[in-house]
PDB file of C-alpha atoms in Angstrom:
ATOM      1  CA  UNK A 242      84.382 231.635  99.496  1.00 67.00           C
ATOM      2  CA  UNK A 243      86.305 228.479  98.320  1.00 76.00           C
ATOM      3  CA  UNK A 244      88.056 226.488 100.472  1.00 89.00           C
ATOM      4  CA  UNK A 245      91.337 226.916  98.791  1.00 93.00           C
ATOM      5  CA  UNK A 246      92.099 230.087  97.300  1.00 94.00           C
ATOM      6  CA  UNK A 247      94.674 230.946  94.507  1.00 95.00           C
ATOM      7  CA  UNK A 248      95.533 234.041  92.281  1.00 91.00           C
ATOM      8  CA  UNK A 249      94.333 232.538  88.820  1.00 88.00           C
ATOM      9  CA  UNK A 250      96.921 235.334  87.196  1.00 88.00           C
ATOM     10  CA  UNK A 251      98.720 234.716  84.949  1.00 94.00           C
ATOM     11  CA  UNK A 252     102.160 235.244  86.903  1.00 96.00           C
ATOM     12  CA  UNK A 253     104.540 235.980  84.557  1.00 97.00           C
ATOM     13  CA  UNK A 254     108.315 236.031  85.152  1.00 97.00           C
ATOM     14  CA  UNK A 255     111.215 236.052  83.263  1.00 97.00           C
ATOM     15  CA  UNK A 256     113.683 233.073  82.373  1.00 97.00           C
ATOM     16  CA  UNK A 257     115.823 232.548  86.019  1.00 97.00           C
ATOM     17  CA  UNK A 258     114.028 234.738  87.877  1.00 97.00           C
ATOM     18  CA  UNK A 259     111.942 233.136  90.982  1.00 97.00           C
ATOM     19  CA  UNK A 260     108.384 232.393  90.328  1.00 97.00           C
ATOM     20  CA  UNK A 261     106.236 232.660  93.681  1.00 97.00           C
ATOM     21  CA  UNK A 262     102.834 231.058  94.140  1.00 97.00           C
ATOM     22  CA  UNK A 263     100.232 231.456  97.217  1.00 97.00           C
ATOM     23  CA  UNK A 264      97.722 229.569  98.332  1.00 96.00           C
ATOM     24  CA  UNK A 265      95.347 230.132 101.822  1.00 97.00           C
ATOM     25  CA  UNK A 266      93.045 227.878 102.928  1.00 95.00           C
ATOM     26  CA  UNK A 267      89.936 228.204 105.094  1.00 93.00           C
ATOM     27  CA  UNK A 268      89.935 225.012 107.252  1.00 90.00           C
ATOM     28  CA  UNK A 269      91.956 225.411 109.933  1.00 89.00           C
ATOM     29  CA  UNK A 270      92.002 221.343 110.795  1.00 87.00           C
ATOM     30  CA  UNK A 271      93.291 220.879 107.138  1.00 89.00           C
ATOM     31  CA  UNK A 272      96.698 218.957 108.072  1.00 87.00           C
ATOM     32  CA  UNK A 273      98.747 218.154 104.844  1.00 90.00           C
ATOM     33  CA  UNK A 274      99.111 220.741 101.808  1.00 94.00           C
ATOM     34  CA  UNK A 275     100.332 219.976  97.640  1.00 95.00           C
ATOM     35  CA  UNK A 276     100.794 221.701  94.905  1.00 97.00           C
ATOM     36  CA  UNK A 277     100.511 219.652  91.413  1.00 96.00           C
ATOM     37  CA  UNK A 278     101.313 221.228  87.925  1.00 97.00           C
ATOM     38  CA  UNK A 279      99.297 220.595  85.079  1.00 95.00           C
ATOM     39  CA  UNK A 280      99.906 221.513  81.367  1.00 95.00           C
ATOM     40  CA  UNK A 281      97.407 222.651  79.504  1.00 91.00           C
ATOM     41  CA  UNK A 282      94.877 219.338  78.421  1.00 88.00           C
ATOM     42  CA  UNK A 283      96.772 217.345  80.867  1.00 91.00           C
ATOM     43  CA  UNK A 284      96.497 215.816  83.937  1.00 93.00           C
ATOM     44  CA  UNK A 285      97.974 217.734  87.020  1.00 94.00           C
ATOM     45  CA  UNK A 286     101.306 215.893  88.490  1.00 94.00           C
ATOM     46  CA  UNK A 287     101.906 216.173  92.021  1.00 94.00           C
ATOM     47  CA  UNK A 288     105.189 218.400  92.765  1.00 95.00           C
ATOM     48  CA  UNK A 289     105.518 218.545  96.871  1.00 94.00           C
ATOM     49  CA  UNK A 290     103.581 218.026  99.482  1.00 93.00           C
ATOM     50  CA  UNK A 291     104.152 219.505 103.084  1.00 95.00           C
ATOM     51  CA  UNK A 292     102.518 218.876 106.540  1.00 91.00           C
ATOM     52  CA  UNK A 293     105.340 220.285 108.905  1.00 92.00           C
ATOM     53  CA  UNK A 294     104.985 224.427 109.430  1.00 95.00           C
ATOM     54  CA  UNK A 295     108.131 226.127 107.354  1.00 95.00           C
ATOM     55  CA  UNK A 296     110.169 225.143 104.448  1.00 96.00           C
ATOM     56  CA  UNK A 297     110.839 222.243 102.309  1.00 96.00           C
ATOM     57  CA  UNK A 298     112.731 222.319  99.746  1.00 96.00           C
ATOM     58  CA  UNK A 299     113.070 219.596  96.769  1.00 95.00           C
ATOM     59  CA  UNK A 300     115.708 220.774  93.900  1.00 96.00           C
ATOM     60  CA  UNK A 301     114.329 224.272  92.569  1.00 97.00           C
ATOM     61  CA  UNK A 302     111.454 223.997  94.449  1.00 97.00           C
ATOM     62  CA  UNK A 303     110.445 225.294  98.070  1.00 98.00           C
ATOM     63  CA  UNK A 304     107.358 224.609  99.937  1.00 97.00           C
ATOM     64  CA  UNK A 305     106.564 226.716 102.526  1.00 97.00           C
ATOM     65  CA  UNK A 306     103.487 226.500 105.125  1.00 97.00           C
ATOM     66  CA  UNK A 307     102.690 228.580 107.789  1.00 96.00           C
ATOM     67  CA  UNK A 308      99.587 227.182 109.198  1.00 94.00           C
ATOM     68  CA  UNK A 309      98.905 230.055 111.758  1.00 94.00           C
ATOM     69  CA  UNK A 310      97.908 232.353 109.028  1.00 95.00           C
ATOM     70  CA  UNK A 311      96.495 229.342 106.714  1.00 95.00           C
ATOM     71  CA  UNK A 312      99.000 229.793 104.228  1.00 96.00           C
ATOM     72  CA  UNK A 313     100.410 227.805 101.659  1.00 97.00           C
ATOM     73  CA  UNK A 314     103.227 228.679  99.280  1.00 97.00           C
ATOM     74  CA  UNK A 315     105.684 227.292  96.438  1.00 98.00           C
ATOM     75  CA  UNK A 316     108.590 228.572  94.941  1.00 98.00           C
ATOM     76  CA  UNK A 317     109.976 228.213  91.682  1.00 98.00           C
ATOM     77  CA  UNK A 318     114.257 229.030  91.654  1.00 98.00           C
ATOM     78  CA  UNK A 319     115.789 229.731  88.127  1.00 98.00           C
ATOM     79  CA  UNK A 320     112.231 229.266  86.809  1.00 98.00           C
ATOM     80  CA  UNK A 321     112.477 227.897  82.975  1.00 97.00           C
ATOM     81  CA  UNK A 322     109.521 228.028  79.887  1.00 97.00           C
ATOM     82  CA  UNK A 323     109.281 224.334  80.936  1.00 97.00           C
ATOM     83  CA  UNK A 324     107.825 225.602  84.393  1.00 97.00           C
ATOM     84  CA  UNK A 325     104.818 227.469  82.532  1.00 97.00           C
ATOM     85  CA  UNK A 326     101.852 225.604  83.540  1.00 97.00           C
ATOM     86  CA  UNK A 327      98.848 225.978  86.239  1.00 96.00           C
ATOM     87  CA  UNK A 328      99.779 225.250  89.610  1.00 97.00           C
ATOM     88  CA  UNK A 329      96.575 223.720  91.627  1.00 96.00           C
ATOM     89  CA  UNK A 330      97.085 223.990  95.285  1.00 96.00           C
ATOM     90  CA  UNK A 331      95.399 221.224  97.058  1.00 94.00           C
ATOM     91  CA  UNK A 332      94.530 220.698 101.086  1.00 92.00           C
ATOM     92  CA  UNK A 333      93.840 218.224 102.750  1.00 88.00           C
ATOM     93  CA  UNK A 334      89.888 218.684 104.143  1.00 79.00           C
ATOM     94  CA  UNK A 335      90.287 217.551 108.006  1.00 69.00           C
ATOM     95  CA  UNK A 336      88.542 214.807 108.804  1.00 65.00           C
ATOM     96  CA  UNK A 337      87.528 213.379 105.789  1.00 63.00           C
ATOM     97  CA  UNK A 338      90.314 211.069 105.182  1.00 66.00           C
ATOM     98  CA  UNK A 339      92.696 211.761 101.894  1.00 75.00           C
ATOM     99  CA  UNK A 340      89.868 213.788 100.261  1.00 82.00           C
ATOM    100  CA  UNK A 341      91.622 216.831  98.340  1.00 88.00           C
ATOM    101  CA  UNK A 342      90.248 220.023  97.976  1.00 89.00           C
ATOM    102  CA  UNK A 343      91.839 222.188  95.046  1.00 91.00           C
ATOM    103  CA  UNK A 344      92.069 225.641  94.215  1.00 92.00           C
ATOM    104  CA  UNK A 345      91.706 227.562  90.857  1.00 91.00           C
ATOM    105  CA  UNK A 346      95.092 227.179  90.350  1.00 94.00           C
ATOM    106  CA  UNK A 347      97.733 229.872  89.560  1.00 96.00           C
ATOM    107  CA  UNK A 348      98.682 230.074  85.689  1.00 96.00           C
ATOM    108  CA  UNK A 349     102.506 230.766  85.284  1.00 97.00           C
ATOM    109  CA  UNK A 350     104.566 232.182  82.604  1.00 97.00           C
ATOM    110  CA  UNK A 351     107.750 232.038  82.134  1.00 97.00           C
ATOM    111  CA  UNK A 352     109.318 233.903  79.239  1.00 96.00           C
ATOM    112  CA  UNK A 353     112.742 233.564  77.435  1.00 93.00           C
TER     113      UNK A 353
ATOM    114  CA  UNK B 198     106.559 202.545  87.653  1.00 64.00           C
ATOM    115  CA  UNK B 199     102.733 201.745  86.755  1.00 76.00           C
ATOM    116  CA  UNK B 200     100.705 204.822  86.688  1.00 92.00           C
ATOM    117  CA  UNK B 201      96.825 205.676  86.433  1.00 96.00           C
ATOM    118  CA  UNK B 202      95.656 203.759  83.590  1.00 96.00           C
ATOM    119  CA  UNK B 203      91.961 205.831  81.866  1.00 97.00           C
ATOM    120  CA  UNK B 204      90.290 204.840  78.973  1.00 97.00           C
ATOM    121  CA  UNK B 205      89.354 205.497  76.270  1.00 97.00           C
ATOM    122  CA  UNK B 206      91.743 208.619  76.268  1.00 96.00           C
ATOM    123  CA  UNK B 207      89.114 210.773  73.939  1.00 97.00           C
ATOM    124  CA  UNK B 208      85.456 209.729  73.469  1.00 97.00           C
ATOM    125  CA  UNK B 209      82.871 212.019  71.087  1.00 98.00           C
ATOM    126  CA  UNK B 210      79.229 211.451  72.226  1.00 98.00           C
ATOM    127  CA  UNK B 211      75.625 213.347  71.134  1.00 97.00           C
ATOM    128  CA  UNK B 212      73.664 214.693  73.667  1.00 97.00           C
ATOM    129  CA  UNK B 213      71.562 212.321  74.910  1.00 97.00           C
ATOM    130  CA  UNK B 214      73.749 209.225  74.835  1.00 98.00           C
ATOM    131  CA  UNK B 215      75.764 207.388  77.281  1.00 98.00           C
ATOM    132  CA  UNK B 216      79.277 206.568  78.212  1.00 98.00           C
ATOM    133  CA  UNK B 217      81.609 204.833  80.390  1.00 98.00           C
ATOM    134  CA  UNK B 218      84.584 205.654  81.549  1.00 98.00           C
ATOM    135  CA  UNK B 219      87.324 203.357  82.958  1.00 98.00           C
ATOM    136  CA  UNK B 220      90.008 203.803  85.347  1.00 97.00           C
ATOM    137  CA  UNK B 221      92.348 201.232  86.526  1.00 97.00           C
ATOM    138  CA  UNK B 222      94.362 202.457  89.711  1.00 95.00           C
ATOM    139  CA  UNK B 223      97.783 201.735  90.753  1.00 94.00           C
ATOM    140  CA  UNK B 224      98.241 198.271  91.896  1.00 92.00           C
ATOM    141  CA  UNK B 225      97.673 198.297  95.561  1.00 86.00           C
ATOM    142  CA  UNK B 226      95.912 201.790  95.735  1.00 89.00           C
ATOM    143  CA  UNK B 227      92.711 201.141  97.812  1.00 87.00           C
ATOM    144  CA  UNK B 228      90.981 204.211  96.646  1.00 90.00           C
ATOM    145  CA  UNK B 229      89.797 205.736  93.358  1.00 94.00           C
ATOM    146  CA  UNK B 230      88.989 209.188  93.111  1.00 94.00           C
ATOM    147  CA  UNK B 231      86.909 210.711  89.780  1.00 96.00           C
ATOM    148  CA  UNK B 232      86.515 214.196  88.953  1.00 95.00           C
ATOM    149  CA  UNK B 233      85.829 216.864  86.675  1.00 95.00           C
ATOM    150  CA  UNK B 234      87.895 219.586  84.728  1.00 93.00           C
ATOM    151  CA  UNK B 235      86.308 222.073  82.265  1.00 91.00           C
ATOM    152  CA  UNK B 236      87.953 224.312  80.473  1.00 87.00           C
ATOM    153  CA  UNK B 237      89.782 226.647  82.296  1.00 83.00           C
ATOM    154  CA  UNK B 238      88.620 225.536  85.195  1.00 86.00           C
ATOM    155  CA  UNK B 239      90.130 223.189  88.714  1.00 84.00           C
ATOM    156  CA  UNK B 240      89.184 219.677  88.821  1.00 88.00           C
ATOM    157  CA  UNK B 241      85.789 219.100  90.702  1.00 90.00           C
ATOM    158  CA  UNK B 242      85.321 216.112  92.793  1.00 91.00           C
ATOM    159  CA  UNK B 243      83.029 213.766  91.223  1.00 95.00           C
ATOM    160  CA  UNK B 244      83.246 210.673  93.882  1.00 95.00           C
ATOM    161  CA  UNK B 245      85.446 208.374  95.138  1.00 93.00           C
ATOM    162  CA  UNK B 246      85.491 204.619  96.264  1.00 93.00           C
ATOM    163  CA  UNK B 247      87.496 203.271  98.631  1.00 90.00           C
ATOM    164  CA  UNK B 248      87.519 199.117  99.395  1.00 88.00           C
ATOM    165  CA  UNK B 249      84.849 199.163  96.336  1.00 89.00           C
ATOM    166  CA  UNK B 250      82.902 200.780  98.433  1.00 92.00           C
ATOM    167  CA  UNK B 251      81.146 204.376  97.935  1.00 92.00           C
ATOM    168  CA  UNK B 252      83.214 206.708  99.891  1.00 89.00           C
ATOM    169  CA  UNK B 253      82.344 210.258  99.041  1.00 89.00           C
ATOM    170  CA  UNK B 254      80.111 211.867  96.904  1.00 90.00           C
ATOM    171  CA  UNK B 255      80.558 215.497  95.457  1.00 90.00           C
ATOM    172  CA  UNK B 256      79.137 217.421  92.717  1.00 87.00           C
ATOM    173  CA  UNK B 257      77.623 214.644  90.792  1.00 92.00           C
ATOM    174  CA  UNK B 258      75.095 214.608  88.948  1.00 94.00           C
ATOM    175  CA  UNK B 259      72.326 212.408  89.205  1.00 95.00           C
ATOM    176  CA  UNK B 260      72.575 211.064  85.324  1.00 96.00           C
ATOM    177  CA  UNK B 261      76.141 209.854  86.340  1.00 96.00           C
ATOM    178  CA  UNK B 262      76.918 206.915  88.432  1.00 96.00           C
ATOM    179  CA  UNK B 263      80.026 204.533  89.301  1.00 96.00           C
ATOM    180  CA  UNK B 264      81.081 201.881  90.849  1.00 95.00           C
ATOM    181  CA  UNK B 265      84.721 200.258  92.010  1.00 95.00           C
ATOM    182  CA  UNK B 266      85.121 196.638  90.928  1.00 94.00           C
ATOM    183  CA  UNK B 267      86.262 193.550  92.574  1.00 92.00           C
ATOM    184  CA  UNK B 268      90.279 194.122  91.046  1.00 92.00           C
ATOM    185  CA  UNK B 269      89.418 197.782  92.108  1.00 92.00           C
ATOM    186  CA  UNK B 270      89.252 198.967  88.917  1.00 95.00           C
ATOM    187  CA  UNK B 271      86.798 201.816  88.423  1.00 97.00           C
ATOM    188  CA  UNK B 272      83.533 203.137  85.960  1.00 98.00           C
ATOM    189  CA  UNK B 273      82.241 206.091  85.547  1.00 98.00           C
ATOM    190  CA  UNK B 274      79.073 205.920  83.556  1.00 97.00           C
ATOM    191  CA  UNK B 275      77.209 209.237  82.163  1.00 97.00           C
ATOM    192  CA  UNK B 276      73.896 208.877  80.763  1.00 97.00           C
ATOM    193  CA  UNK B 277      71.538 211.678  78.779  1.00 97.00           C
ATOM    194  CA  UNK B 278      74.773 213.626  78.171  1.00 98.00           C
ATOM    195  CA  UNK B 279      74.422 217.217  77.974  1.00 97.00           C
ATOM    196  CA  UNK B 280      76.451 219.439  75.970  1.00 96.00           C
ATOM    197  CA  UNK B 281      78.125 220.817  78.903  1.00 95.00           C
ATOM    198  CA  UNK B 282      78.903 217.323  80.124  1.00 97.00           C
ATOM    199  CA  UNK B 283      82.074 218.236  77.533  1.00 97.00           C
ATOM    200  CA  UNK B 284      85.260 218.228  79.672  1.00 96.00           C
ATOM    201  CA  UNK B 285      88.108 215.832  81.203  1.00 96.00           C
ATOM    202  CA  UNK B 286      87.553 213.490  83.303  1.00 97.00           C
ATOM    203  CA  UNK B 287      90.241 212.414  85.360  1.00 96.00           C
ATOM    204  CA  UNK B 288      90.433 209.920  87.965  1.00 97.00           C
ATOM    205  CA  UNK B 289      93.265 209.465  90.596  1.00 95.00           C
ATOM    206  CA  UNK B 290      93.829 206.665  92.962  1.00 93.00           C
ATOM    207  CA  UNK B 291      95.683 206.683  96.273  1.00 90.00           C
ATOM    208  CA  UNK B 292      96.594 204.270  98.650  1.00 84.00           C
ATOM    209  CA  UNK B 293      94.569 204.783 102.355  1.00 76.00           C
ATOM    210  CA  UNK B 294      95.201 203.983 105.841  1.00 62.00           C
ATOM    211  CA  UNK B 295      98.999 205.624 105.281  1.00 59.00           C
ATOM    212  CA  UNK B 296     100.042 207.095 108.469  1.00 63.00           C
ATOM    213  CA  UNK B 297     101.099 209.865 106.211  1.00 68.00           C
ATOM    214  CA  UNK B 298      99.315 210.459 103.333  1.00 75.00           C
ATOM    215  CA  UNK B 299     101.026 211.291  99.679  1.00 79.00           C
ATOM    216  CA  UNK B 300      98.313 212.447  97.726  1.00 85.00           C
ATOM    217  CA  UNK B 301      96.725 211.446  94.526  1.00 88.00           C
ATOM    218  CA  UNK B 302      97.951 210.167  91.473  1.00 92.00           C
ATOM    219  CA  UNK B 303      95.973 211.315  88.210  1.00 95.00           C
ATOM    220  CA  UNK B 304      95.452 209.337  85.350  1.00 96.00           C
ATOM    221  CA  UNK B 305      96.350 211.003  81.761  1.00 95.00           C
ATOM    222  CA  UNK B 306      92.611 211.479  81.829  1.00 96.00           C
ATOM    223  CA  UNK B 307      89.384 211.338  79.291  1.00 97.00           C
ATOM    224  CA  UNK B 308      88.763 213.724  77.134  1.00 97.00           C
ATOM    225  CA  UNK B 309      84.501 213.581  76.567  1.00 97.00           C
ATOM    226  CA  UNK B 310      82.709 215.610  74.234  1.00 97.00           C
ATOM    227  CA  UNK B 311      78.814 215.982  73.146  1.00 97.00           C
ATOM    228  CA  UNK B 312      77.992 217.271  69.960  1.00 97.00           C
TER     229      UNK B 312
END
């Protein structure tokens, strides 16, 4: 089992619809939580990063963490084509000092 | 802002040769991660330097080895590459010792392939 888990999809929603992404992670001392896009051949970008249970919420974008059940999650409001990408979840591994550990990454469509 | 600097940004290579990889971090970023991306795959953690010193080591093979420089600048170098050495490297630097930490920043990355 990997650390961090993802759906690999593809999700695919439709232009302005919500696009929702999970993530749940096996070590429970795992603190702080991101998600980074990446297009296709390059390098992933970091979007948000939470470390406080519940929401956060940056423009179209919610993060939302509910570390009792080890779950990570990002929303996507009035998603756009631009949003179609591969969103890697990363955590935090707990004691190990800003070492990331990534998942497979969710691949997301967005169609016109 | 200054990013992630890698170069070069695309390198072709036959199996069996060597090459280096650079990475120049953002200026006062103490720590320089590399890893590994195949195709359609997530990045796997390579190793990672922090204070020019060895930090962490993950899946890397023996043939590869790096080292962080004096103006923290970073090499990767691969020798006896192997077909399936083909994929992008990136490498990401962060600044430690943050009482919160922000995560990584990647560089644009190195694209490396054996014929």
């Amino acid at each position: 089992q990997k650390e961090v888990e993802q759906n690999s999809g593809p999700l695919s929603v439709p232009e302005g619809a919500i696009a929702s992404l999970n993530c749940t992670y096996s070590d429970r001392g795992s603190q702080s939580f991101f998600w980074y896009r990446q297009y296709s051949g390059k390098s992933p970008e970091l979007i948000m990063f939470i470390y406080s249970n519940g929401d956060k919420e940056d423009g179209r974008f919610t993060a939302q963490l509910n570390k009792a059940s080890q779950y990570v999650s990002l929303l996507i409001r009035d998603s756009q084509p631009s949003d179609s990408a591969t969103y890697l979840c990363a955590a935090e591994r707990n004691n190990a000092g800003n070492m990331l550990t990534f998942g497979g990454g969710t691949r997301l469509m967005v169609k016109p | 802002a200054a990013g992630v600097i890698q170069s070069p940004r695309h390198l072709i290579k036959e199996k069996r040769e060597t090459a280096t990889l650079k990475c120049y971090p953002i200026p006062r970023h103490d720590t320089v991660y590399w890893y590994q991306q195949g195709p359609g795959q997530d990045p796997q953690f390579l190793i990672s330097f922090y204070e020019k010193m060895q930090s962490d080591k993950g899946s890397i093979p023996d043939r590869f080895s790096a080292q962080q420089f004096s103006d923290y600048h970073s090499e990767l170098n691969m020798s006896s590459l192997e077909l399936g050495d083909s994929a992008l490297y990136f490498c990401a630097s962060s600044l430690k010792g943050d009482v919160l930490f922000y995560g990584y920043t990647f560089g644009s990355g190195t694209r490396l392939t054996v014929v």
